Amino acid sequence: MISAVWDKLQELFYPNFASQQTRLLKELLKVVRLEVIKRLQDSLHQDLLQVNQFLELPMEEQGEEVGRSQRQKVIPLPPETKVIEAFQREDVAGRLLILGEPGSGKTTTLLQLAKDLIDRAQRSDRAPVPVIFELSAWKNDQQSLEEWLMAQLKDNYSIAEPISKQWLKNHQLLPLLDGLDELGIPRQRLCVKAINQFLQQDIRRRLVVCCRRQEYREGEEKLHRLNGGYCLQSPDKSEIQGYLQRLGKSELWDVMQANAQMRELAEKPLFLNIMVVAYQGEAITNEEQLLAAYIDERLRLPLDRNNYPQGVPYKDQETRKWLTYLAGRLEAESATEFLIENMQPYWLYPGGERLAYRLIFGLSFGLIFGLIFGLIFGLIFGLIFGLIFDDFSTHNLSYDAFEISWNGLIGLILWMMGGLMGGLIVGLVGELIVGLIVGLMGGLIVGLIYVFKTEIQAREIPNQGIKASINKTLILPLVFSPLLYLVYLAPGVDFDGIESLRLYLGVVLILGLMMGARDWIPHLALRLILYQRGVIPWNYARFLKYAHDRKLIQQVGGRYRFLHDTLRKHFAGIVSLQSAQN
């Protein structure tokens, strides 16, 4: 209801609001382009000697994977075949399934497809904007795919659901779904049904799904509404040998000839490139040894002295421990991405840690209330509140609607001043104070619409949600303060000087608590306790940048992921989650 009223107000004060959707779509295209380029630059395949420039991965067309006749032949495709060519085939018509083994380059292939589709969208306004969605974020098995896509667009880019709904209806978005295998077989089946239903509802809809081959087949439920199934194949011996020779690594091929385990590992492009970088002459017999060698090599990399003038800021043992804990949390939640502001209170141990969290949470609010009602009363209230507080469920920040820029604040002030001028004119006819209140309220409403109008807001900086929450705490009470002061000046209102000041400050502080402090105070309490346990660093953003510079973590704005899912699973498997927490 409130959202609908807000949209109507925006349309009233922005007659061309509907036409702004085109501008927003172009902004989304720019944001998505930067994300895709950044991920390609940071990917293992690109970082490790740019695999796609040296090793073309063969594909097979496997129509039976999307419900075609089992008698249809598996068709090997030439190594130089690009995935965009398969996508654009008339019989595929933009409905494509990409399969492959772990480490075969599925996500890199999907990113390359996204880049080609972005180039096409930049050339033609009629081409849809490709957006990559992580199916690991699929949490509600009862929702439709359309509902989930709209929720993801709102969460990731602050796009209002009415706008994204219209884009999907008009086929202006092209969803690229990655990580179907992350859901587990039972939930994977339900998700496949939702995808099929989404495609069945509109024959013009286009969509790409990326999944591991084994998990897809074990799920049994087919994506029969897709038109083409393509599976990435492992390079054969001659392709591996030629690749290593072109890199000047013929001696590594000689080692593989004598080591069957290494030769088998090299059939996966991911591991082949890790060998090229990390192999130091010691025998490698399995994936864990190879990934451990890769981590050792990355931690030995020289750092940029401009960014790290005092040398290495963290011990290797700390880096491993903190990344192990992070990987364990992501695995436990079937997630691939991490945002600092999305740390959850249920990460705390039952007992002492949760009690400490409740006390910090309660006493912090008690101190604030103590400024209004007296310190002793506030602390007692905070202590009682903290003791009875027992909500350790998922806590999501709705930061997007309150991203305020300096230009927005200036606009708000100008609208409020204009409202006061109008109110002054009205007041010359009637009651002055009534005119001022009405004018200021009108200016405030229009100004807020100006400040909070729809914009594309990707998570561009680390911990952006918490920083926006602090901004709400500090800024919005100041915005509403003039209104409160005019109420104080209204005829018939008689407040004692000290008492009225206390009441005034109290209302302002309560507004701050309601608007933002309820987010960032619990977040800081959570981080303090996890830091004391030793499973996270004090400055998480600084550490994650360090891990990014070490080529272990990929960073896109305020979002983080391990450089490859296999690397994340390796860290999570070093010890169990329970051992990592201890």
Coordinates of C-alpha atoms in Angstrom, one line a residue:
M1 CA 0.0 0.0 0.0
I2 CA 2.7 2.5 1.0
S3 CA 4.8 1.5 -2.0
A4 CA 1.9 2.1 -4.3
V5 CA 1.3 5.6 -2.8
W6 CA 5.0 6.4 -3.1
D7 CA 5.0 5.4 -6.8
K8 CA 2.0 7.6 -7.5
L9 CA 3.6 10.5 -5.8
Q10 CA 6.7 10.0 -7.9
E11 CA 4.6 9.9 -11.0
L12 CA 2.8 13.1 -9.9
F13 CA 6.0 15.1 -9.4
Y14 CA 7.9 13.4 -12.2
P15 CA 5.6 13.3 -15.3
N16 CA 8.2 11.5 -17.3
F17 CA 8.8 8.9 -14.7
A18 CA 7.8 6.1 -17.0
S19 CA 10.4 7.2 -19.6
Q20 CA 13.1 7.0 -16.9
Q21 CA 12.9 3.3 -17.2
T22 CA 14.9 3.4 -20.4
R23 CA 17.6 5.5 -18.6
L24 CA 17.6 3.0 -15.6
L25 CA 18.0 0.1 -18.0
K26 CA 21.0 1.8 -19.6
E27 CA 22.4 2.4 -16.1
L28 CA 21.9 -1.3 -15.2
L29 CA 23.7 -2.3 -18.4
K30 CA 26.7 -0.2 -17.4
V31 CA 26.8 -1.7 -13.9
V32 CA 26.4 -5.2 -15.1
R33 CA 29.2 -4.7 -17.7
L34 CA 31.6 -3.5 -15.0
E35 CA 30.7 -6.5 -12.8
V36 CA 31.3 -9.0 -15.6
I37 CA 34.6 -7.4 -16.7
K38 CA 35.8 -7.4 -13.1
R39 CA 34.9 -11.0 -12.6
L40 CA 36.6 -12.0 -15.8
Q41 CA 39.7 -10.2 -14.9
D42 CA 39.8 -11.8 -11.5
S43 CA 38.8 -15.3 -12.5
L44 CA 41.3 -18.1 -12.2
H45 CA 41.1 -18.8 -15.9
Q46 CA 41.9 -15.3 -16.8
D47 CA 44.4 -14.7 -14.0
L48 CA 46.3 -18.0 -14.6
L49 CA 47.9 -17.1 -17.9
Q50 CA 44.6 -16.3 -19.6
V51 CA 43.4 -19.8 -20.5
N52 CA 41.0 -18.7 -23.2
Q53 CA 43.8 -17.2 -25.2
F54 CA 45.7 -20.5 -25.2
L55 CA 43.3 -23.4 -24.7
E56 CA 40.0 -23.5 -26.5
L57 CA 37.6 -25.9 -24.6
P58 CA 35.7 -28.2 -26.8
M59 CA 31.9 -28.5 -26.4
E60 CA 29.3 -31.2 -27.2
E61 CA 25.7 -30.6 -28.1
Q62 CA 23.6 -32.9 -25.9
G63 CA 20.0 -32.4 -26.7
E64 CA 18.8 -35.2 -24.4
E65 CA 19.8 -33.0 -21.4
V66 CA 16.9 -30.7 -22.2
G67 CA 14.3 -33.4 -22.9
R68 CA 15.1 -33.9 -26.6
S69 CA 14.9 -37.5 -28.0
Q70 CA 17.4 -39.8 -26.5
R71 CA 18.1 -41.1 -30.0
Q72 CA 19.4 -37.7 -30.9
K73 CA 23.2 -38.0 -31.4
V74 CA 25.7 -36.2 -29.2
I75 CA 27.4 -33.8 -31.6
P76 CA 31.0 -32.7 -30.9
L77 CA 31.5 -29.1 -31.8
P78 CA 34.7 -27.6 -33.2
P79 CA 37.0 -26.2 -30.4
E80 CA 36.8 -22.7 -31.9
T81 CA 32.9 -22.7 -31.4
K82 CA 31.9 -19.8 -29.2
V83 CA 29.0 -20.1 -26.7
I84 CA 27.4 -17.0 -28.2
E85 CA 27.1 -18.9 -31.5
A86 CA 25.2 -21.7 -29.8
F87 CA 23.0 -19.2 -28.0
Q88 CA 22.1 -17.5 -31.2
R89 CA 21.2 -20.6 -33.2
E90 CA 17.7 -20.5 -34.6
D91 CA 16.7 -23.8 -33.0
V92 CA 18.1 -22.7 -29.6
A93 CA 16.5 -19.3 -29.7
G94 CA 18.2 -18.0 -26.6
R95 CA 17.2 -20.9 -24.3
L96 CA 20.5 -22.6 -23.4
L97 CA 21.8 -25.1 -20.8
I98 CA 25.6 -25.1 -20.1
L99 CA 26.9 -28.2 -18.3
G100 CA 30.4 -29.3 -17.3
E101 CA 32.5 -30.9 -14.6
P102 CA 33.9 -29.0 -11.6
G103 CA 36.8 -26.8 -12.9
S104 CA 35.8 -27.2 -16.5
G105 CA 35.2 -23.5 -17.0
K106 CA 31.4 -23.3 -16.8
T107 CA 31.2 -19.9 -14.9
T108 CA 33.9 -18.4 -17.1
T109 CA 32.0 -19.5 -20.2
L110 CA 28.8 -17.9 -18.7
L111 CA 30.7 -14.7 -18.0
Q112 CA 32.1 -14.7 -21.6
L113 CA 28.6 -15.2 -22.9
A114 CA 27.4 -12.3 -20.7
K115 CA 30.1 -10.1 -22.1
D116 CA 29.1 -10.9 -25.7
L117 CA 25.5 -10.2 -24.9
I118 CA 26.4 -6.9 -23.2
D119 CA 28.3 -5.9 -26.3
R120 CA 25.2 -6.7 -28.3
A121 CA 23.0 -4.7 -25.9
Q122 CA 25.3 -1.7 -26.2
R123 CA 25.0 -1.8 -30.0
S124 CA 21.2 -2.1 -30.0
D125 CA 18.6 -0.7 -27.6
R126 CA 16.3 -3.5 -28.6
A127 CA 18.6 -6.2 -27.3
P128 CA 17.9 -7.4 -23.7
V129 CA 20.3 -6.6 -20.8
P130 CA 21.9 -9.8 -19.6
V131 CA 22.1 -10.1 -15.8
I132 CA 23.8 -13.0 -13.9
F133 CA 21.8 -14.4 -11.0
E134 CA 23.3 -16.8 -8.4
L135 CA 20.9 -19.6 -7.7
S136 CA 22.6 -20.2 -4.4
A137 CA 20.4 -17.2 -3.2
W138 CA 17.3 -19.3 -4.0
K139 CA 15.8 -19.7 -0.5
N140 CA 12.1 -20.0 -0.9
D141 CA 11.0 -23.1 -2.8
Q142 CA 7.4 -21.9 -3.0
Q143 CA 8.1 -18.6 -4.9
S144 CA 7.9 -18.3 -8.6
L145 CA 11.1 -17.6 -10.6
E146 CA 9.7 -14.2 -11.6
E147 CA 9.2 -13.2 -8.0
W148 CA 12.7 -14.3 -7.1
L149 CA 14.3 -12.4 -10.0
M150 CA 12.5 -9.2 -9.0
A151 CA 13.6 -9.7 -5.4
Q152 CA 17.2 -10.2 -6.5
L153 CA 17.1 -7.1 -8.7
K154 CA 15.9 -5.1 -5.7
D155 CA 18.4 -6.5 -3.4
N156 CA 21.4 -6.3 -5.7
Y157 CA 20.6 -3.1 -7.7
S158 CA 17.8 -1.4 -5.7
I159 CA 15.5 -1.7 -8.6
A160 CA 11.8 -1.3 -7.6
E161 CA 9.8 -4.4 -8.2
P162 CA 7.2 -2.6 -10.5
I163 CA 10.0 -1.6 -12.8
S164 CA 11.7 -5.0 -12.9
K165 CA 8.3 -6.6 -13.4
Q166 CA 7.7 -4.4 -16.4
W167 CA 11.2 -5.2 -17.8
L168 CA 10.6 -8.9 -17.5
K169 CA 7.2 -8.6 -19.1
N170 CA 8.7 -6.6 -22.0
H171 CA 11.7 -9.1 -22.4
Q172 CA 14.2 -6.3 -21.7
L173 CA 16.1 -8.5 -19.3
L174 CA 17.9 -11.8 -20.1
P175 CA 18.5 -13.9 -16.9
L176 CA 21.7 -15.9 -16.8
L177 CA 21.3 -18.4 -13.9
D178 CA 24.5 -19.8 -12.4
G179 CA 25.0 -22.5 -9.7
L180 CA 21.9 -24.7 -10.0
D181 CA 24.0 -27.5 -8.4
E182 CA 24.5 -25.4 -5.2
L183 CA 20.9 -26.1 -4.1
G184 CA 21.2 -29.8 -3.4
I185 CA 19.2 -32.4 -5.3
P186 CA 15.8 -32.0 -3.6
R187 CA 15.7 -28.2 -3.9
Q188 CA 17.3 -28.4 -7.4
R189 CA 14.3 -30.3 -8.6
L190 CA 11.9 -27.7 -7.3
C191 CA 14.0 -24.9 -8.8
V192 CA 14.0 -26.7 -12.2
K193 CA 10.2 -26.9 -12.1
A194 CA 10.0 -23.1 -11.4
I195 CA 12.3 -22.4 -14.3
N196 CA 10.3 -24.6 -16.7
Q197 CA 7.1 -22.9 -15.5
F198 CA 8.6 -19.4 -16.1
L199 CA 9.6 -20.3 -19.6
Q200 CA 6.2 -22.0 -20.3
Q201 CA 4.3 -18.8 -19.5
D202 CA 5.8 -16.8 -22.3
I203 CA 7.3 -18.3 -25.5
R204 CA 9.4 -15.2 -26.1
R205 CA 11.3 -15.4 -22.8
R206 CA 15.1 -16.1 -23.1
L207 CA 17.2 -17.7 -20.3
V208 CA 20.5 -19.5 -19.7
V209 CA 21.2 -22.0 -16.9
C210 CA 24.7 -23.2 -15.8
C211 CA 25.1 -26.4 -13.8
R212 CA 27.5 -29.2 -13.0
R213 CA 26.8 -32.2 -15.2
Q214 CA 26.7 -34.9 -12.5
E215 CA 24.4 -33.0 -10.2
Y216 CA 22.1 -32.1 -13.1
R217 CA 21.7 -35.7 -14.1
E218 CA 21.2 -36.9 -10.5
G219 CA 18.4 -34.4 -10.2
E220 CA 16.5 -36.3 -13.0
E221 CA 14.2 -33.3 -13.5
K222 CA 15.0 -31.9 -16.9
L223 CA 14.9 -28.3 -18.1
H224 CA 12.7 -29.4 -20.9
R225 CA 11.7 -25.8 -21.7
L226 CA 15.2 -25.0 -22.8
N227 CA 16.1 -25.7 -26.4
G228 CA 19.8 -26.5 -26.4
G229 CA 22.1 -28.4 -24.0
Y230 CA 25.8 -28.0 -24.3
C231 CA 28.5 -29.7 -22.3
L232 CA 32.1 -28.5 -21.9
Q233 CA 34.5 -31.2 -22.5
S234 CA 38.0 -31.9 -21.1
P235 CA 41.0 -31.2 -23.3
D236 CA 42.7 -34.4 -24.6
K237 CA 46.4 -35.2 -24.2
S238 CA 47.4 -33.6 -27.5
E239 CA 45.6 -30.3 -26.6
I240 CA 47.2 -30.3 -23.1
Q241 CA 50.7 -30.9 -24.5
G242 CA 50.3 -28.2 -27.2
Y243 CA 49.0 -25.8 -24.6
L244 CA 52.0 -26.4 -22.3
Q245 CA 54.5 -26.1 -25.1
R246 CA 53.0 -22.8 -26.2
L247 CA 53.5 -21.6 -22.6
G248 CA 57.1 -22.8 -22.5
K249 CA 56.2 -25.4 -19.9
S250 CA 57.3 -28.6 -21.8
E251 CA 59.0 -29.9 -18.6
L252 CA 55.6 -30.0 -16.9
W253 CA 54.3 -32.2 -19.6
D254 CA 57.2 -34.6 -19.0
V255 CA 56.3 -34.7 -15.3
M256 CA 52.7 -35.6 -16.2
Q257 CA 53.8 -38.4 -18.4
A258 CA 55.4 -40.0 -15.4
N259 CA 52.6 -39.1 -13.0
A260 CA 49.2 -40.5 -13.9
Q261 CA 47.4 -38.6 -11.1
M262 CA 48.8 -35.2 -12.3
R263 CA 47.9 -36.1 -15.9
E264 CA 44.3 -36.9 -14.8
L265 CA 44.0 -33.6 -12.8
A266 CA 45.3 -31.7 -15.8
E267 CA 42.2 -32.8 -17.8
K268 CA 40.3 -30.0 -15.9
P269 CA 41.4 -26.6 -17.1
L270 CA 41.2 -25.1 -13.6
F271 CA 43.7 -27.6 -12.2
L272 CA 45.9 -27.5 -15.4
N273 CA 46.4 -23.7 -14.9
I274 CA 47.0 -24.1 -11.2
M275 CA 49.8 -26.6 -12.0
V276 CA 51.3 -24.1 -14.4
V277 CA 51.6 -21.5 -11.7
A278 CA 52.0 -23.5 -8.5
Y279 CA 53.9 -26.6 -9.4
Q280 CA 57.3 -26.5 -7.6
G281 CA 58.7 -29.9 -8.4
E282 CA 57.0 -31.8 -5.6
A283 CA 54.8 -34.8 -6.5
I284 CA 51.0 -33.9 -6.5
T285 CA 48.6 -36.8 -6.3
N286 CA 45.2 -35.2 -5.6
E287 CA 43.2 -32.0 -5.7
E288 CA 43.8 -31.1 -2.1
Q289 CA 47.6 -31.1 -2.5
L290 CA 47.3 -29.1 -5.7
L291 CA 45.1 -26.4 -4.1
A292 CA 47.3 -26.3 -1.0
A293 CA 50.3 -25.7 -3.3
Y294 CA 48.3 -22.9 -5.0
I295 CA 47.5 -21.2 -1.7
D296 CA 51.2 -21.4 -0.6
E297 CA 52.3 -19.9 -3.8
R298 CA 49.7 -17.0 -3.6
L299 CA 50.7 -16.2 0.0
R300 CA 54.3 -15.9 -1.2
L301 CA 53.4 -13.3 -3.9
P302 CA 55.2 -10.0 -3.5
L303 CA 52.9 -7.2 -2.4
D304 CA 52.6 -3.7 -3.9
R305 CA 54.7 -1.5 -1.6
N306 CA 52.5 1.5 -2.3
N307 CA 49.5 -0.4 -0.8
Y308 CA 51.4 -2.2 1.9
P309 CA 54.3 0.1 2.9
Q310 CA 54.8 -1.8 6.2
G311 CA 55.0 -5.2 4.5
V312 CA 52.6 -8.1 5.0
P313 CA 49.9 -7.1 7.4
Y314 CA 48.7 -10.6 8.4
K315 CA 50.3 -13.8 9.3
D316 CA 49.7 -16.7 7.0
Q317 CA 48.2 -18.7 9.8
E318 CA 45.6 -15.9 10.4
T319 CA 44.8 -15.6 6.7
R320 CA 44.1 -19.3 6.5
K321 CA 42.1 -19.4 9.7
W322 CA 39.9 -16.4 8.7
L323 CA 39.3 -17.7 5.2
T324 CA 38.5 -21.2 6.5
Y325 CA 35.9 -19.7 8.8
L326 CA 34.4 -17.6 6.0
A327 CA 34.3 -20.6 3.6
G328 CA 32.7 -22.7 6.3
R329 CA 29.9 -20.1 6.8
L330 CA 29.3 -19.9 3.1
E331 CA 29.1 -23.7 2.7
A332 CA 26.8 -24.0 5.7
E333 CA 24.4 -21.5 4.1
S334 CA 24.8 -22.8 0.5
A335 CA 26.0 -19.4 -0.6
T336 CA 28.7 -18.3 -3.0
E337 CA 28.8 -14.5 -2.2
F338 CA 29.6 -12.7 1.0
L339 CA 28.7 -9.2 2.1
I340 CA 30.1 -7.9 5.3
E341 CA 26.7 -6.3 6.3
N342 CA 25.0 -9.7 5.9
M343 CA 26.8 -11.3 8.8
Q344 CA 24.1 -12.9 11.0
P345 CA 23.6 -13.1 14.7
Y346 CA 23.0 -16.9 14.5
W347 CA 26.7 -17.2 13.8
L348 CA 27.2 -16.8 17.5
Y349 CA 27.4 -19.8 19.9
P350 CA 24.4 -20.4 22.1
G351 CA 25.2 -19.4 25.7
G352 CA 27.9 -16.9 26.6
E353 CA 28.3 -15.3 23.1
R354 CA 24.6 -14.7 22.6
L355 CA 24.2 -13.4 26.1
A356 CA 27.1 -10.9 25.5
Y357 CA 25.4 -9.9 22.2
R358 CA 22.1 -9.3 24.0
L359 CA 23.7 -7.2 26.7
I360 CA 25.8 -5.1 24.3
F361 CA 22.7 -4.6 22.2
G362 CA 20.5 -3.7 25.1
L363 CA 22.9 -1.5 27.0
S364 CA 23.8 0.5 23.9
F365 CA 20.1 1.4 23.5
G366 CA 19.9 2.0 27.2
L367 CA 22.6 4.6 27.1
I368 CA 20.8 6.5 24.3
F369 CA 17.5 6.4 26.2
G370 CA 19.4 7.5 29.3
L371 CA 20.2 10.8 27.6
I372 CA 16.5 11.4 27.5
F373 CA 15.0 9.8 30.6
G374 CA 18.1 9.7 32.9
L375 CA 21.1 7.5 32.8
I376 CA 20.1 5.1 35.6
F377 CA 16.6 4.5 34.1
G378 CA 18.1 4.1 30.6
L379 CA 20.7 1.5 31.7
I380 CA 18.1 -0.5 33.7
F381 CA 15.8 -0.4 30.7
G382 CA 18.6 -1.5 28.3
L383 CA 19.7 -4.3 30.6
I384 CA 16.1 -5.7 30.8
F385 CA 15.6 -5.3 27.1
G386 CA 18.9 -7.1 26.4
L387 CA 18.1 -10.0 28.7
I388 CA 14.6 -10.6 27.1
F389 CA 15.8 -10.0 23.6
D390 CA 16.0 -13.4 21.9
D391 CA 15.9 -12.9 18.1
F392 CA 18.9 -14.6 16.4
S393 CA 17.2 -15.2 13.1
T394 CA 18.3 -13.8 9.7
H395 CA 18.6 -10.0 9.8
N396 CA 18.4 -8.2 6.4
L397 CA 19.4 -4.6 5.9
S398 CA 17.0 -2.6 3.7
Y399 CA 19.7 0.1 3.0
D400 CA 18.7 0.7 -0.6
A401 CA 15.9 3.2 -0.1
F402 CA 18.1 5.6 2.0
E403 CA 21.2 6.1 -0.1
I404 CA 21.5 9.9 0.2
S405 CA 23.9 12.0 -1.8
W406 CA 25.0 15.6 -1.1
N407 CA 23.1 16.6 -4.2
G408 CA 20.0 14.9 -2.8
L409 CA 20.4 16.8 0.5
I410 CA 20.8 20.1 -1.3
G411 CA 17.7 19.3 -3.2
L412 CA 15.8 18.4 -0.1
I413 CA 16.9 21.7 1.6
L414 CA 15.9 23.7 -1.4
W415 CA 12.4 22.1 -1.5
M416 CA 11.9 22.7 2.2
M417 CA 12.9 26.4 1.7
G418 CA 10.5 26.6 -1.1
G419 CA 7.8 25.1 1.0
L420 CA 8.5 27.6 3.8
M421 CA 8.2 30.5 1.3
G422 CA 4.9 29.1 0.0
G423 CA 3.8 28.6 3.6
L424 CA 4.7 32.2 4.5
I425 CA 2.5 33.5 1.6
V426 CA -0.4 31.3 2.8
G427 CA 0.2 32.5 6.3
L428 CA -0.3 36.1 5.3
V429 CA -3.9 35.2 4.6
G430 CA -4.5 33.0 7.6
E431 CA -2.5 31.8 10.6
L432 CA 1.2 32.3 10.1
I433 CA 2.3 29.3 12.0
V434 CA -0.2 27.0 10.3
G435 CA 1.0 28.3 6.9
L436 CA 4.6 27.6 7.8
I437 CA 3.8 24.1 9.0
V438 CA 1.8 23.2 5.9
G439 CA 4.5 24.7 3.6
L440 CA 7.3 23.0 5.3
M441 CA 5.5 19.6 5.3
G442 CA 4.7 20.0 1.6
G443 CA 8.3 20.9 0.8
L444 CA 9.6 18.0 2.9
I445 CA 7.4 15.5 1.2
V446 CA 8.4 16.6 -2.3
G447 CA 12.0 16.9 -1.2
L448 CA 12.1 13.4 0.1
I449 CA 10.7 12.2 -3.2
Y450 CA 13.5 14.0 -4.9
V451 CA 16.1 12.5 -2.6
F452 CA 14.8 9.0 -2.7
K453 CA 13.8 8.7 -6.3
T454 CA 14.6 5.5 -8.1
E455 CA 18.2 5.0 -9.1
I456 CA 20.4 2.0 -9.8
Q457 CA 22.5 1.4 -6.7
A458 CA 24.8 -1.6 -6.8
R459 CA 26.8 -2.5 -3.7
E460 CA 29.8 -0.5 -4.8
I461 CA 31.8 -0.3 -1.5
P462 CA 32.5 -2.8 1.4
N463 CA 29.9 -2.7 4.2
Q464 CA 27.8 -0.3 2.2
G465 CA 24.6 -1.3 4.1
I466 CA 26.0 -0.5 7.5
K467 CA 27.4 2.8 6.3
A468 CA 24.0 3.7 4.9
S469 CA 22.4 2.7 8.1
I470 CA 24.6 5.1 10.1
N471 CA 23.8 7.8 7.6
K472 CA 20.1 7.2 8.3
T473 CA 20.8 7.6 12.0
L474 CA 22.6 10.9 11.6
I475 CA 20.7 12.6 8.8
L476 CA 17.0 11.7 8.9
P477 CA 16.5 13.0 12.5
L478 CA 18.0 16.3 11.3
V479 CA 15.7 16.4 8.4
F480 CA 12.6 16.0 10.6
S481 CA 13.9 18.4 13.3
P482 CA 12.4 21.6 11.7
L483 CA 8.9 20.0 11.8
L484 CA 9.3 19.2 15.4
Y485 CA 10.4 22.7 16.2
L486 CA 7.4 24.2 14.4
V487 CA 5.2 22.0 16.5
Y488 CA 6.9 23.5 19.5
L489 CA 6.1 27.0 18.2
A490 CA 2.5 26.2 17.4
P491 CA -0.1 28.4 19.3
G492 CA -1.5 26.8 22.4
V493 CA 1.6 24.5 22.9
D494 CA 3.3 25.4 26.2
F495 CA 6.4 23.5 27.1
D496 CA 8.9 24.2 29.9
G497 CA 12.3 25.1 28.5
I498 CA 14.3 22.2 29.8
E499 CA 11.6 19.7 29.5
S500 CA 10.7 20.7 26.0
L501 CA 14.4 20.5 25.0
R502 CA 14.6 17.0 26.5
L503 CA 11.5 15.9 24.8
Y504 CA 12.7 17.4 21.5
L505 CA 16.1 15.6 21.8
G506 CA 14.3 12.4 22.8
V507 CA 12.1 12.4 19.7
V508 CA 15.1 13.1 17.5
L509 CA 17.1 10.3 19.1
I510 CA 14.2 7.8 18.8
L511 CA 13.9 8.7 15.2
G512 CA 17.6 7.9 14.7
L513 CA 17.2 4.6 16.5
M514 CA 14.1 3.6 14.4
M515 CA 15.8 4.7 11.1
G516 CA 19.2 3.2 11.4
A517 CA 20.8 2.4 14.8
R518 CA 18.7 -0.8 15.1
D519 CA 20.9 -2.1 12.2
W520 CA 24.4 -1.0 12.9
I521 CA 24.5 -1.4 16.7
P522 CA 23.7 -5.2 16.5
H523 CA 26.1 -5.5 13.6
L524 CA 29.0 -3.9 15.6
A525 CA 28.2 -6.1 18.6
L526 CA 28.3 -9.2 16.4
R527 CA 31.6 -8.3 14.9
L528 CA 33.1 -7.5 18.2
I529 CA 32.2 -10.9 19.6
L530 CA 33.4 -12.8 16.5
Y531 CA 36.6 -10.9 16.6
Q532 CA 37.2 -11.8 20.3
R533 CA 36.7 -15.4 19.3
G534 CA 39.4 -15.0 16.7
V535 CA 37.5 -16.1 13.6
I536 CA 37.4 -12.7 11.9
P537 CA 39.8 -9.7 11.8
W538 CA 39.0 -6.4 13.3
N539 CA 39.0 -4.6 9.9
Y540 CA 37.2 -7.1 7.7
A541 CA 37.2 -4.9 4.6
R542 CA 40.9 -4.4 4.8
F543 CA 41.6 -8.1 5.2
L544 CA 39.3 -9.1 2.3
K545 CA 41.2 -6.6 0.1
Y546 CA 44.4 -8.2 1.2
A547 CA 43.0 -11.7 0.3
H548 CA 41.9 -10.2 -3.1
D549 CA 45.5 -8.9 -3.7
R550 CA 46.7 -12.4 -2.8
K551 CA 44.4 -13.8 -5.6
L552 CA 42.4 -15.8 -3.2
I553 CA 39.2 -13.7 -3.0
Q554 CA 37.4 -12.0 -5.8
Q555 CA 35.9 -8.6 -5.1
V556 CA 33.2 -6.8 -7.1
G557 CA 32.2 -3.6 -5.2
G558 CA 31.0 -4.7 -1.8
R559 CA 30.6 -8.3 -2.7
Y560 CA 33.1 -11.0 -2.2
R561 CA 33.5 -14.6 -3.4
F562 CA 36.3 -17.1 -3.4
L563 CA 38.2 -17.1 -6.7
H564 CA 36.6 -20.4 -7.5
D565 CA 34.0 -22.6 -5.9
T566 CA 36.5 -25.4 -5.7
L567 CA 38.9 -23.2 -3.7
R568 CA 36.0 -22.3 -1.3
K569 CA 35.2 -25.9 -0.8
H570 CA 38.9 -26.6 -0.2
F571 CA 39.0 -24.0 2.6
A572 CA 35.8 -25.2 4.1
G573 CA 37.1 -28.8 4.1
I574 CA 40.4 -28.1 5.8
V575 CA 38.5 -28.5 9.1
S576 CA 34.9 -28.9 10.0
L577 CA 32.9 -25.7 10.6
Q578 CA 32.8 -26.6 14.3
S579 CA 36.5 -26.9 14.5
A580 CA 37.0 -23.6 12.6
Q581 CA 34.8 -21.8 15.1
N582 CA 36.7 -23.2 18.0

